[in-house]
Amino acid sequence: MPSRVPQERSRRRPTRSGVLLSEDLIVETALRLIGEHGPEALSVRRLGAALGCDPSALYRYFHDTDDLVLAIADRLIGDAMDGFEPGGDWVASLRETALRVRAGYLAHPRAAALAAHRVTRRKNEIRAVETGIGLLMSAGFETATAVRLYLAFIDTVLSHAATDAAFAALPRQQREADQRAWRDVYQDLDPEEFPALTAARGALPGMADSAFEDAVDLLLEALAARAPASRRKRTDTARRPVRPADRPESADPADG
Amino acid sequence: MPSRVPQERSRRRPTRSGVLLSEDLIVETALRLIGEHGPEALSVRRLGAALGCDPSALYRYFHDTDDLVLAIADRLIGDAMDGFEPGGDWVASLRETALRVRAGYLAHPRAAALAAHRVTRRKNEIRAVETGIGLLMSAGFETATAVRLYLAFIDTVLSHAATDAAFAALPRQQREADQRAWRDVYQDLDPEEFPALTAARGALPGMADSAFEDAVDLLLEALAARAPASRRKRTDTARRPVRPADRPESADPADG
DNA sequence: CTCTTGCGTCAATGCTGTTGACATAAGGGG
DNA sequence: CCCCTTATGTCAACAGCATTGACGCAAGAG
């Protein structure tokens, strides 16, 4: 079977039930399906039924289900970062990125659980990586360092967001049981064996909260401390955080 | 069908091929299967074949496959932290905790990926929390702060480890495609639209690596900077908590 | 020795992703 | 305007998945 996934479609044909398929429509329907009935509700057959087409029609739009999952993941990124413009303060911009990603994941917790750990290699992700690395380069980090630190940053953000989303996707009963555990199970321990827990008894219910913001703030503190350039707000460059030509220091051999 | 999973078995019968089934044997065989033939090799049918019994016999021991996965994960936790003793250097101890957790997860990625976002309130976890909070309190943090910061630390460790495990648990094809993406797709971009990515072109394949150690180190740096007690180096421990900003790769020889 | 019943086995159900063959209509070329 | 190419929706089939009800053997109690 030759290339079932063409890029442009001129000869669009309505399905038996009258629907005009499109990549966007499929992704949106998949998101709705997952949101309503959980990630395990996403199957080619069910998606076909929800769209009103034969399941195999989807293979005209996506190479396989993984391809579809990546499209969903990229859509989440796009929605989360929609309208974001990096400002002059790179720390503040990274912080907003983190908060946006988390909010976007929490808006579709069950889809996020499916998509969180993938590299989508699609346009929305590429744009986000461009912005993030650009921010770190504007902070004065040398390119290779900027790449490594961006990876540490975005992986922390993504994996924390995934954790929060996975928790939010739990059925209410189980979620509340998890929270209660910190009150109940951990409150009645032998002080001899568990001195620290006993001393911290009153603060333990806080373990049920999300550590997302604390973790991000700690990470940004460390990044700011390592940054060559001052973290001071820049007055001039509002839109483009960095251009290859006028980066503060370093001659870059990679630039032809 | 009444309770297919009794706790004690007195009437054990050998399988057609002569094997005496047990919960432990099943868990061990499952781990061996995953280790030898990759994460996707774990299915009820294959496990039955590897054990020399009918697949359905497993349902006498585990309620369903998820139950089996949890049993596997429970063993992982115990194995990972087995023999750990916190030392005098709280930063080094937290660092070792992080590395142990990650190693334990990576040893059996599929089980880890499935169980990572769940909190087992079992003995091993309780001991780990006790140790961790105790370490932060020994650093001079006030108890409530110690609890919050420990949460930020352990959540970062767990969610990063989950990310790494999820990646390792991907089918080989998808895993390699994800890695290739940083080489291929990200190499051929419009320099006008993506200046930072273009400048960082040569360093992008590094995005396929794990950010685990970088993230943990950044977090520990921030914790050390916030610690009330002096973070001056202790004479007895060799491991330095803070690493230089631009180390090439983690080639850390064994401790002692 | 007999009887109960735990437990391994068999067969069947209804999912899943995927694909090769087929039918049909869209839309460009003459 | 009509024909022809071919993109695209449909159908049927395959292999593999988890799960379960019925069945029967044999282990161990009495």
Coordinates of C-alpha atoms (C1' of nucleotides) in Angstrom, one line a residue:
Chain A
M1 CA 0.0 0.0 0.0
P2 CA 1.6 3.3 -1.1
S3 CA 1.6 6.3 1.1
R4 CA -1.8 6.4 2.6
V5 CA -1.3 9.8 4.2
P6 CA -1.0 12.6 1.6
Q7 CA -0.4 16.1 2.7
E8 CA -2.9 18.0 0.6
R9 CA -6.3 16.7 -0.3
S10 CA -8.2 18.2 -3.2
R11 CA -10.6 15.4 -3.8
R12 CA -12.5 15.3 -0.5
R13 CA -15.4 13.0 -0.4
P14 CA -18.1 12.9 2.2
T15 CA -18.5 9.7 4.2
R16 CA -21.5 7.5 4.0
S17 CA -23.1 9.4 6.8
G18 CA -22.3 12.7 5.2
V19 CA -19.3 13.9 7.3
L20 CA -16.3 15.5 5.6
L21 CA -13.2 14.1 7.3
S22 CA -10.2 16.2 8.1
E23 CA -7.1 15.8 10.3
D24 CA -8.4 18.5 12.6
L25 CA -11.9 17.0 12.9
I26 CA -10.4 13.6 13.7
V27 CA -8.1 15.0 16.4
E28 CA -10.9 17.0 18.0
T29 CA -13.2 14.0 18.0
A30 CA -10.4 11.9 19.5
L31 CA -10.0 14.5 22.3
R32 CA -13.7 14.5 23.0
L33 CA -13.8 10.8 23.1
I34 CA -10.9 10.6 25.5
G35 CA -12.3 13.3 27.7
E36 CA -15.7 11.7 27.9
H37 CA -14.8 8.1 28.3
G38 CA -11.1 7.9 29.3
P39 CA -8.0 7.1 27.3
E40 CA -8.9 3.5 26.8
A41 CA -11.9 4.6 24.8
L42 CA -9.6 5.7 22.1
S43 CA -9.6 2.9 19.5
V44 CA -9.7 3.1 15.8
R45 CA -13.1 1.4 15.7
R46 CA -14.7 3.7 18.3
L47 CA -13.2 6.8 16.7
G48 CA -14.6 5.7 13.4
A49 CA -18.0 5.2 14.9
A50 CA -17.9 8.6 16.6
L51 CA -16.9 10.2 13.3
G52 CA -19.4 8.3 11.3
C53 CA -16.9 6.6 9.0
D54 CA -15.3 3.3 8.5
P55 CA -12.4 2.8 11.0
S56 CA -10.0 2.1 8.1
A57 CA -10.7 5.6 6.7
L58 CA -8.5 7.0 9.5
Y59 CA -5.5 5.4 7.9
R60 CA -5.9 7.8 5.0
Y61 CA -5.1 10.6 7.5
F62 CA -2.6 9.0 10.0
H63 CA 0.0 6.4 9.3
D64 CA -1.0 4.5 12.4
T65 CA -2.5 5.1 15.9
D66 CA 0.8 6.3 17.2
D67 CA 0.8 9.0 14.5
L68 CA -2.7 10.0 15.7
V69 CA -1.5 10.1 19.3
L70 CA 1.3 12.4 18.3
A71 CA -1.1 14.7 16.5
I72 CA -3.2 14.9 19.7
A73 CA -0.1 15.6 21.8
D74 CA 0.9 18.5 19.5
R75 CA -2.6 19.9 19.6
L76 CA -2.4 20.0 23.4
I77 CA 0.9 22.0 23.1
G78 CA -0.6 24.3 20.6
D79 CA -3.7 25.0 22.7
A80 CA -1.6 25.6 25.8
M81 CA 0.8 28.0 24.1
D82 CA -1.7 29.8 22.0
G83 CA -1.1 33.5 22.1
F84 CA 2.0 33.3 24.2
E85 CA 4.7 35.8 23.5
P86 CA 8.0 35.6 25.3
G87 CA 8.8 38.8 27.2
G88 CA 12.2 40.3 28.0
D89 CA 12.4 38.5 31.4
W90 CA 13.5 35.0 30.5
V91 CA 12.8 33.6 33.9
A92 CA 9.3 35.0 33.9
S93 CA 8.8 33.7 30.4
L94 CA 9.9 30.2 31.3
R95 CA 7.7 30.3 34.3
E96 CA 4.7 31.3 32.3
T97 CA 5.5 28.5 29.8
A98 CA 5.5 26.0 32.7
L99 CA 2.2 27.3 34.1
R100 CA 0.6 27.2 30.6
V101 CA 1.7 23.6 29.9
R102 CA 0.3 22.5 33.2
A103 CA -3.0 24.3 32.7
G104 CA -3.2 22.8 29.2
Y105 CA -2.6 19.3 30.5
L106 CA -5.1 19.7 33.3
A107 CA -7.7 20.8 30.8
H108 CA -7.4 17.3 29.1
P109 CA -6.0 15.2 31.9
R110 CA -6.7 11.9 30.3
A111 CA -5.3 12.8 26.9
A112 CA -2.3 14.3 28.6
A113 CA -1.6 11.0 30.3
L114 CA -1.4 9.5 26.8
A115 CA 0.6 12.2 25.2
A116 CA 2.9 13.6 27.9
H117 CA 6.0 11.6 27.2
R118 CA 6.2 11.8 23.4
V119 CA 8.2 13.8 21.0
T120 CA 5.6 15.0 18.5
R121 CA 8.1 16.5 16.1
R122 CA 5.2 18.7 14.8
K123 CA 4.8 22.4 14.4
N124 CA 3.6 23.4 17.8
E125 CA 6.3 21.5 19.6
I126 CA 8.9 22.8 17.3
R127 CA 7.8 26.4 18.0
A128 CA 7.8 25.8 21.7
V129 CA 11.3 24.4 21.7
E130 CA 12.5 27.3 19.6
T131 CA 11.1 29.7 22.1
G132 CA 12.5 27.9 25.1
I133 CA 16.0 27.5 23.8
G134 CA 15.9 31.1 22.6
L135 CA 15.1 32.3 26.1
L136 CA 18.0 30.4 27.6
M137 CA 20.3 31.7 25.0
S138 CA 19.1 35.2 25.7
A139 CA 20.1 34.5 29.3
G140 CA 23.7 34.2 28.1
F141 CA 24.0 30.5 28.1
E142 CA 26.2 29.0 25.4
T143 CA 24.1 27.1 22.9
A144 CA 25.0 23.5 23.9
T145 CA 24.4 24.4 27.5
A146 CA 21.1 26.1 26.6
V147 CA 19.9 23.0 24.9
R148 CA 20.8 20.8 27.9
L149 CA 19.3 23.1 30.4
Y150 CA 16.2 23.6 28.3
L151 CA 15.8 19.8 28.2
A152 CA 16.1 19.7 32.0
F153 CA 13.6 22.4 32.4
I154 CA 11.0 21.2 29.9
D155 CA 11.3 17.6 31.1
T156 CA 10.7 18.7 34.6
V157 CA 7.7 20.7 33.6
L158 CA 6.2 18.0 31.4
S159 CA 6.7 15.2 33.8
H160 CA 5.3 17.1 36.7
A161 CA 2.4 18.2 34.6
A162 CA 1.9 14.6 33.6
T163 CA 1.9 13.6 37.2
D164 CA -0.7 16.2 38.1
A165 CA -2.8 15.2 35.1
A166 CA -2.6 11.5 35.9
F167 CA -3.8 12.4 39.4
A168 CA -6.6 14.5 38.1
A169 CA -7.6 11.7 35.8
L170 CA -8.1 9.3 38.7
P171 CA -11.6 8.4 39.6
R172 CA -12.8 10.7 42.4
Q173 CA -12.9 7.9 45.0
Q174 CA -9.3 6.9 44.4
R175 CA -8.2 10.5 44.4
E176 CA -9.7 11.3 47.7
A177 CA -8.4 8.0 49.2
D178 CA -4.9 9.1 48.1
Q179 CA -5.3 12.4 49.8
R180 CA -6.8 10.9 53.0
A181 CA -3.9 8.5 53.2
W182 CA -1.5 11.4 54.3
R183 CA -3.8 12.2 57.1
D184 CA -4.7 8.7 58.2
V185 CA -1.9 6.2 57.4
Y186 CA 0.9 8.6 58.2
Q187 CA -0.5 9.9 61.4
D188 CA -0.2 6.8 63.5
L189 CA 3.4 5.8 63.4
D190 CA 5.9 4.7 66.0
P191 CA 7.8 7.8 67.1
E192 CA 10.9 5.7 67.7
E193 CA 11.1 4.4 64.2
F194 CA 9.8 7.5 62.5
P195 CA 11.0 10.6 64.3
A196 CA 10.9 13.0 61.4
L197 CA 7.4 11.9 60.3
T198 CA 6.2 12.3 63.9
A199 CA 7.7 15.8 64.2
A200 CA 6.2 16.8 60.8
R201 CA 2.9 15.2 61.6
G202 CA 0.9 18.4 61.2
A203 CA 2.4 19.3 57.9
L204 CA 1.9 16.0 56.2
P205 CA -1.5 16.6 54.7
G206 CA 0.3 19.1 52.5
M207 CA 1.9 16.2 50.8
A208 CA -1.4 15.7 49.0
D209 CA -1.0 19.0 47.2
S210 CA 0.9 19.5 43.9
A211 CA 4.5 20.4 44.1
F212 CA 4.5 21.8 40.6
E213 CA 5.1 25.4 41.4
D214 CA 7.7 24.7 44.1
A215 CA 9.6 22.5 41.8
V216 CA 9.5 25.0 38.9
D217 CA 10.6 27.8 41.2
L218 CA 13.5 25.8 42.6
L219 CA 14.6 24.9 39.1
L220 CA 14.4 28.5 37.9
E221 CA 16.3 29.7 40.9
A222 CA 19.1 27.3 40.0
L223 CA 19.0 28.4 36.4
A224 CA 19.2 32.0 37.3
A225 CA 22.1 31.3 39.6
R226 CA 23.9 29.6 36.8
A227 CA 23.1 32.2 34.2
P228 CA 26.1 34.2 32.8
A229 CA 24.0 37.2 32.0
S230 CA 22.2 39.2 34.7
R231 CA 18.6 38.2 35.1
R232 CA 17.6 41.9 34.9
K233 CA 14.7 42.7 32.8
R234 CA 15.6 43.8 29.3
T235 CA 13.9 46.9 27.9
D236 CA 14.6 46.5 24.2
T237 CA 13.9 43.1 22.7
A238 CA 10.2 42.4 23.2
R239 CA 9.5 39.8 20.6
R240 CA 12.5 37.9 19.6
P241 CA 14.4 36.7 22.6
V242 CA 17.5 36.0 20.5
R243 CA 19.0 36.3 17.1
P244 CA 22.0 34.3 16.0
A245 CA 23.8 37.5 15.0
D246 CA 23.6 39.6 18.2
R247 CA 23.9 37.1 20.9
P248 CA 26.0 38.6 23.7
E249 CA 29.0 36.4 23.7
S250 CA 30.5 33.5 21.7
A251 CA 31.4 33.0 18.1
D252 CA 29.3 30.0 17.0
P253 CA 31.1 27.6 14.7
A254 CA 27.7 26.0 13.7
D255 CA 26.6 29.1 11.9
G256 CA 27.8 28.9 8.4
Chain B
M1 CA -16.8 -16.9 39.3
P2 CA -16.0 -16.6 43.0
S3 CA -12.8 -15.0 44.2
R4 CA -10.2 -16.4 41.9
V5 CA -7.3 -15.0 44.0
P6 CA -7.1 -16.8 47.3
Q7 CA -4.3 -15.8 49.7
E8 CA -3.2 -19.2 50.9
R9 CA -2.9 -22.2 48.7
S10 CA -2.8 -25.7 50.3
R11 CA -3.8 -27.7 47.3
R12 CA -1.1 -26.9 44.8
R13 CA -1.2 -28.9 41.6
P14 CA 1.6 -29.1 39.0
T15 CA 0.8 -27.8 35.6
R16 CA 0.6 -30.1 32.6
S17 CA 4.2 -29.5 32.0
G18 CA 5.1 -30.1 35.6
V19 CA 5.6 -26.6 36.9
L20 CA 4.4 -25.7 40.4
L21 CA 2.9 -22.2 40.0
S22 CA 3.2 -19.5 42.7
E23 CA 2.8 -15.8 42.9
D24 CA 6.5 -15.3 43.3
L25 CA 7.3 -17.6 40.4
I26 CA 4.9 -15.7 38.2
V27 CA 6.3 -12.3 39.1
E28 CA 9.8 -13.5 38.5
T29 CA 9.0 -15.0 35.2
A30 CA 7.3 -11.8 34.2
L31 CA 10.3 -9.8 35.1
R32 CA 12.6 -12.2 33.2
L33 CA 10.3 -12.0 30.2
I34 CA 10.4 -8.2 30.1
G35 CA 14.1 -8.1 30.7
E36 CA 14.9 -10.6 27.9
H37 CA 12.4 -9.8 25.2
G38 CA 11.5 -6.2 25.8
P39 CA 8.5 -4.6 27.4
E40 CA 6.0 -5.6 24.8
A41 CA 6.7 -9.3 25.6
L42 CA 4.5 -9.1 28.7
S43 CA 1.1 -10.6 27.7
V44 CA -0.9 -13.1 29.5
R45 CA -0.5 -15.6 26.7
R46 CA 3.2 -15.3 26.5
L47 CA 3.6 -15.4 30.2
G48 CA 1.5 -18.5 30.3
A49 CA 3.7 -20.0 27.6
A50 CA 6.9 -19.0 29.4
L51 CA 5.6 -20.6 32.6
G52 CA 4.3 -23.7 30.9
C53 CA 0.7 -23.3 31.9
D54 CA -2.5 -22.2 30.3
P55 CA -2.8 -18.4 30.2
S56 CA -6.0 -18.5 32.2
A57 CA -4.3 -20.1 35.1
L58 CA -2.7 -16.8 36.0
Y59 CA -6.2 -15.5 36.9
R60 CA -6.1 -17.9 39.8
Y61 CA -3.2 -15.7 41.2
F62 CA -4.0 -12.2 40.0
H63 CA -7.3 -10.5 39.6
D64 CA -6.3 -9.1 36.2
T65 CA -3.1 -7.9 34.4
D66 CA -3.1 -4.6 36.3
D67 CA -3.0 -6.6 39.5
L68 CA 0.0 -8.4 38.2
V69 CA 1.8 -5.2 37.2
L70 CA 1.3 -3.8 40.6
A71 CA 2.8 -6.9 42.2
I72 CA 5.8 -6.5 39.9
A73 CA 6.1 -2.8 40.7
D74 CA 6.0 -3.5 44.4
R75 CA 9.0 -5.7 44.1
L76 CA 10.8 -3.0 42.1
I77 CA 10.5 -0.5 44.9
G78 CA 11.9 -2.9 47.5
D79 CA 14.8 -3.9 45.2
A80 CA 15.7 -0.3 44.4
M81 CA 16.0 0.9 48.0
D82 CA 17.3 -2.3 49.4
G83 CA 20.3 -1.7 51.6
F84 CA 20.2 2.1 51.4
E85 CA 21.5 4.0 54.4
P86 CA 21.4 7.8 54.5
G87 CA 24.8 9.3 55.2
G88 CA 25.8 12.5 56.9
D89 CA 25.7 14.6 53.7
W90 CA 22.1 15.3 53.1
V91 CA 22.6 16.5 49.5
A92 CA 24.5 13.4 48.6
S93 CA 22.0 11.2 50.3
L94 CA 19.1 12.8 48.4
R95 CA 21.1 12.4 45.2
E96 CA 21.6 8.8 45.8
T97 CA 17.9 8.3 46.5
A98 CA 17.2 9.9 43.2
L99 CA 19.6 7.7 41.3
R100 CA 18.4 4.5 43.0
V101 CA 14.8 5.3 42.2
R102 CA 15.7 5.9 38.6
A103 CA 17.8 2.8 38.3
G104 CA 15.1 0.7 39.8
Y105 CA 12.5 2.1 37.3
L106 CA 14.8 1.7 34.3
A107 CA 15.5 -1.9 35.2
H108 CA 11.9 -2.7 34.4
P109 CA 10.5 0.2 32.5
R110 CA 7.1 -1.2 31.5
A111 CA 6.2 -2.1 35.0
A112 CA 7.5 1.2 36.2
A113 CA 5.7 3.2 33.5
L114 CA 2.5 1.6 34.5
A115 CA 2.9 2.0 38.2
A116 CA 4.8 5.3 38.4
H117 CA 2.0 7.7 39.1
R118 CA 0.5 5.6 41.8
V119 CA 1.5 6.0 45.4
T120 CA 2.0 2.8 47.3
R121 CA 1.5 3.5 51.0
R122 CA 3.6 0.6 51.9
K123 CA 6.5 0.1 54.3
N124 CA 9.1 1.0 51.8
E125 CA 7.6 4.2 50.7
I126 CA 7.0 5.3 54.3
R127 CA 10.6 4.6 55.2
A128 CA 11.7 6.6 52.2
V129 CA 9.6 9.6 53.2
E130 CA 10.8 9.4 56.8
T131 CA 14.4 9.4 55.6
G132 CA 13.9 12.2 53.1
I133 CA 12.1 14.6 55.5
G134 CA 14.6 13.8 58.1
L135 CA 17.4 14.7 55.8
L136 CA 15.9 18.1 55.0
M137 CA 15.3 18.7 58.7
S138 CA 18.9 17.9 59.3
A139 CA 19.7 20.6 56.8
G140 CA 18.1 23.1 59.1
F141 CA 14.8 23.5 57.3
E142 CA 11.8 24.1 59.6
T143 CA 9.4 21.1 59.5
A144 CA 6.6 22.5 57.4
T145 CA 9.2 23.7 54.9
A146 CA 11.0 20.4 54.9
V147 CA 7.8 18.6 54.0
R148 CA 7.0 21.0 51.1
L149 CA 10.5 20.8 49.7
Y150 CA 10.7 17.1 50.1
L151 CA 7.5 16.8 48.1
A152 CA 9.0 19.0 45.4
F153 CA 12.1 16.8 45.4
I154 CA 10.5 13.4 45.4
D155 CA 7.9 14.4 42.9
T156 CA 10.6 15.6 40.5
V157 CA 12.5 12.4 41.0
L158 CA 9.5 10.2 40.5
S159 CA 8.0 12.0 37.6
H160 CA 11.3 12.2 35.8
A161 CA 11.9 8.6 36.5
A162 CA 8.5 7.9 35.1
T163 CA 9.3 9.8 32.0
D164 CA 12.5 7.9 31.4
A165 CA 10.7 4.7 32.1
A166 CA 7.9 5.6 29.8
F167 CA 10.3 6.3 27.1
A168 CA 12.2 3.1 27.6
A169 CA 8.9 1.2 27.6
L170 CA 8.0 2.4 24.1
P171 CA 8.1 -0.1 21.4
R172 CA 11.5 0.0 19.7
Q173 CA 10.2 1.5 16.5
Q174 CA 8.6 4.5 18.3
R175 CA 11.6 4.9 20.6
E176 CA 14.0 5.1 17.7
A177 CA 11.7 7.4 15.8
D178 CA 11.6 9.8 18.8
Q179 CA 15.4 9.8 18.9
R180 CA 15.8 10.3 15.2
A181 CA 13.3 13.2 15.3
W182 CA 15.9 15.4 16.9
R183 CA 18.4 14.6 14.2
D184 CA 16.1 14.7 11.2
V185 CA 13.1 16.9 11.5
Y186 CA 14.7 19.5 13.6
Q187 CA 17.7 19.9 11.4
D188 CA 16.0 21.4 8.3
L189 CA 14.2 24.5 9.5
D190 CA 13.8 28.0 8.2
P191 CA 16.5 30.1 9.9
E192 CA 14.3 33.1 9.8
E193 CA 11.5 31.5 11.7
F194 CA 13.7 29.4 14.0
P195 CA 16.9 31.3 14.7
A196 CA 17.6 29.6 18.1
L197 CA 17.0 26.1 16.8
T198 CA 19.2 26.9 13.8
A199 CA 22.0 28.2 16.0
A200 CA 21.7 25.2 18.3
R201 CA 21.4 22.7 15.4
G202 CA 24.5 20.7 16.4
A203 CA 23.4 20.3 20.0
L204 CA 19.9 19.1 19.3
P205 CA 20.5 15.4 19.2
G206 CA 21.4 15.7 22.9
M207 CA 17.7 16.3 23.4
A208 CA 17.2 12.6 23.0
D209 CA 19.2 12.0 26.2
S210 CA 17.7 12.0 29.6
A211 CA 17.6 15.2 31.6
F212 CA 17.3 13.3 34.9
E213 CA 20.7 14.1 36.4
D214 CA 20.7 17.7 35.2
A215 CA 17.3 18.2 36.7
V216 CA 18.1 16.6 40.0
D217 CA 21.4 18.5 40.3
L218 CA 19.6 21.8 39.6
L219 CA 17.1 21.0 42.2
L220 CA 19.7 20.1 44.8
E221 CA 21.6 23.3 44.0
A222 CA 18.5 25.3 44.8
L223 CA 17.8 23.4 47.9
A224 CA 21.4 23.8 49.1
A225 CA 21.2 27.5 48.4
R226 CA 18.0 27.8 50.4
A227 CA 19.2 25.7 53.3
P228 CA 19.6 27.6 56.6
A229 CA 22.4 25.4 57.8
S230 CA 25.7 25.9 56.3
R231 CA 26.1 24.0 53.1
R232 CA 29.9 24.0 53.5
K233 CA 31.5 20.8 52.3
R234 CA 31.8 18.1 54.8
T235 CA 35.1 16.4 55.2
D236 CA 33.9 12.9 55.5
T237 CA 31.9 12.6 52.3
A238 CA 33.5 12.7 48.9
R239 CA 30.6 13.5 46.6
R240 CA 30.2 17.1 45.9
P241 CA 26.6 18.2 45.7
V242 CA 27.1 21.0 43.2
R243 CA 28.5 20.3 39.7
P244 CA 30.1 22.8 37.4
A245 CA 27.8 24.3 34.9
D246 CA 29.3 22.8 31.8
R247 CA 30.3 19.3 32.4
P248 CA 30.3 17.3 29.2
E249 CA 28.8 14.0 30.3
S250 CA 28.2 12.3 33.6
A251 CA 31.2 10.0 33.9
D252 CA 31.1 9.6 37.6
P253 CA 33.3 6.8 38.9
A254 CA 32.0 4.7 41.7
D255 CA 32.0 6.2 45.2
G256 CA 34.6 4.8 47.4
Chain C
dC1 C1' -11.8 -44.9 50.7
dT2 C1' -14.9 -41.1 49.6
dC3 C1' -16.0 -36.5 48.9
dT4 C1' -15.2 -31.7 48.3
dT5 C1' -13.2 -28.3 46.0
dG6 C1' -8.9 -25.9 44.5
dC7 C1' -6.9 -25.3 40.4
dG8 C1' -5.3 -26.2 35.6
dT9 C1' -7.4 -26.5 31.0
dC10 C1' -10.3 -25.8 27.1
dA11 C1' -13.1 -23.1 24.2
dA12 C1' -15.4 -19.1 23.2
dT13 C1' -16.3 -14.0 23.2
dG14 C1' -15.5 -9.6 21.9
dC15 C1' -12.2 -6.5 21.8
dT16 C1' -7.8 -4.5 19.3
dG17 C1' -4.8 -2.5 15.1
dT18 C1' -3.9 -3.1 10.4
dT19 C1' -4.2 -4.0 5.4
dG20 C1' -5.3 -5.7 0.6
dA21 C1' -9.0 -5.5 -2.6
dC22 C1' -12.8 -3.1 -4.2
dA23 C1' -16.2 0.6 -5.4
dT24 C1' -17.2 5.3 -6.3
dA25 C1' -17.1 10.0 -7.2
dA26 C1' -14.2 14.2 -7.6
dG27 C1' -12.1 17.0 -10.6
dG28 C1' -8.6 17.9 -14.1
dG29 C1' -7.4 17.4 -19.3
dG30 C1' -9.0 17.2 -23.7
Chain D
dC1 C1' -18.9 18.5 -21.9
dC2 C1' -17.3 13.9 -21.0
dC3 C1' -13.8 10.6 -19.9
dC4 C1' -10.2 8.9 -17.1
dT5 C1' -7.3 8.9 -13.3
dT6 C1' -7.0 8.2 -8.8
dA7 C1' -8.0 9.8 -4.1
dT8 C1' -10.6 8.2 -0.7
dG9 C1' -14.3 5.7 1.7
dT10 C1' -15.8 0.8 2.5
dC11 C1' -15.6 -4.1 3.2
dA12 C1' -13.8 -8.3 4.8
dA13 C1' -10.3 -10.7 6.8
dC14 C1' -6.3 -11.8 9.9
dA15 C1' -3.7 -12.2 13.9
dG16 C1' -3.3 -11.1 18.6
dC17 C1' -5.2 -9.3 22.9
dA18 C1' -7.6 -9.9 27.9
dT19 C1' -11.0 -12.2 30.1
dT20 C1' -14.3 -15.8 31.7
dG21 C1' -17.7 -19.9 32.2
dA22 C1' -17.7 -24.8 32.0
dC23 C1' -15.3 -28.8 32.8
dG24 C1' -12.6 -32.4 34.9
dC25 C1' -8.7 -34.0 37.4
dA26 C1' -6.5 -34.9 41.6
dA27 C1' -5.0 -33.3 46.2
dG28 C1' -6.0 -33.5 50.7
dA29 C1' -9.5 -33.6 54.5
dG30 C1' -12.5 -36.6 57.1

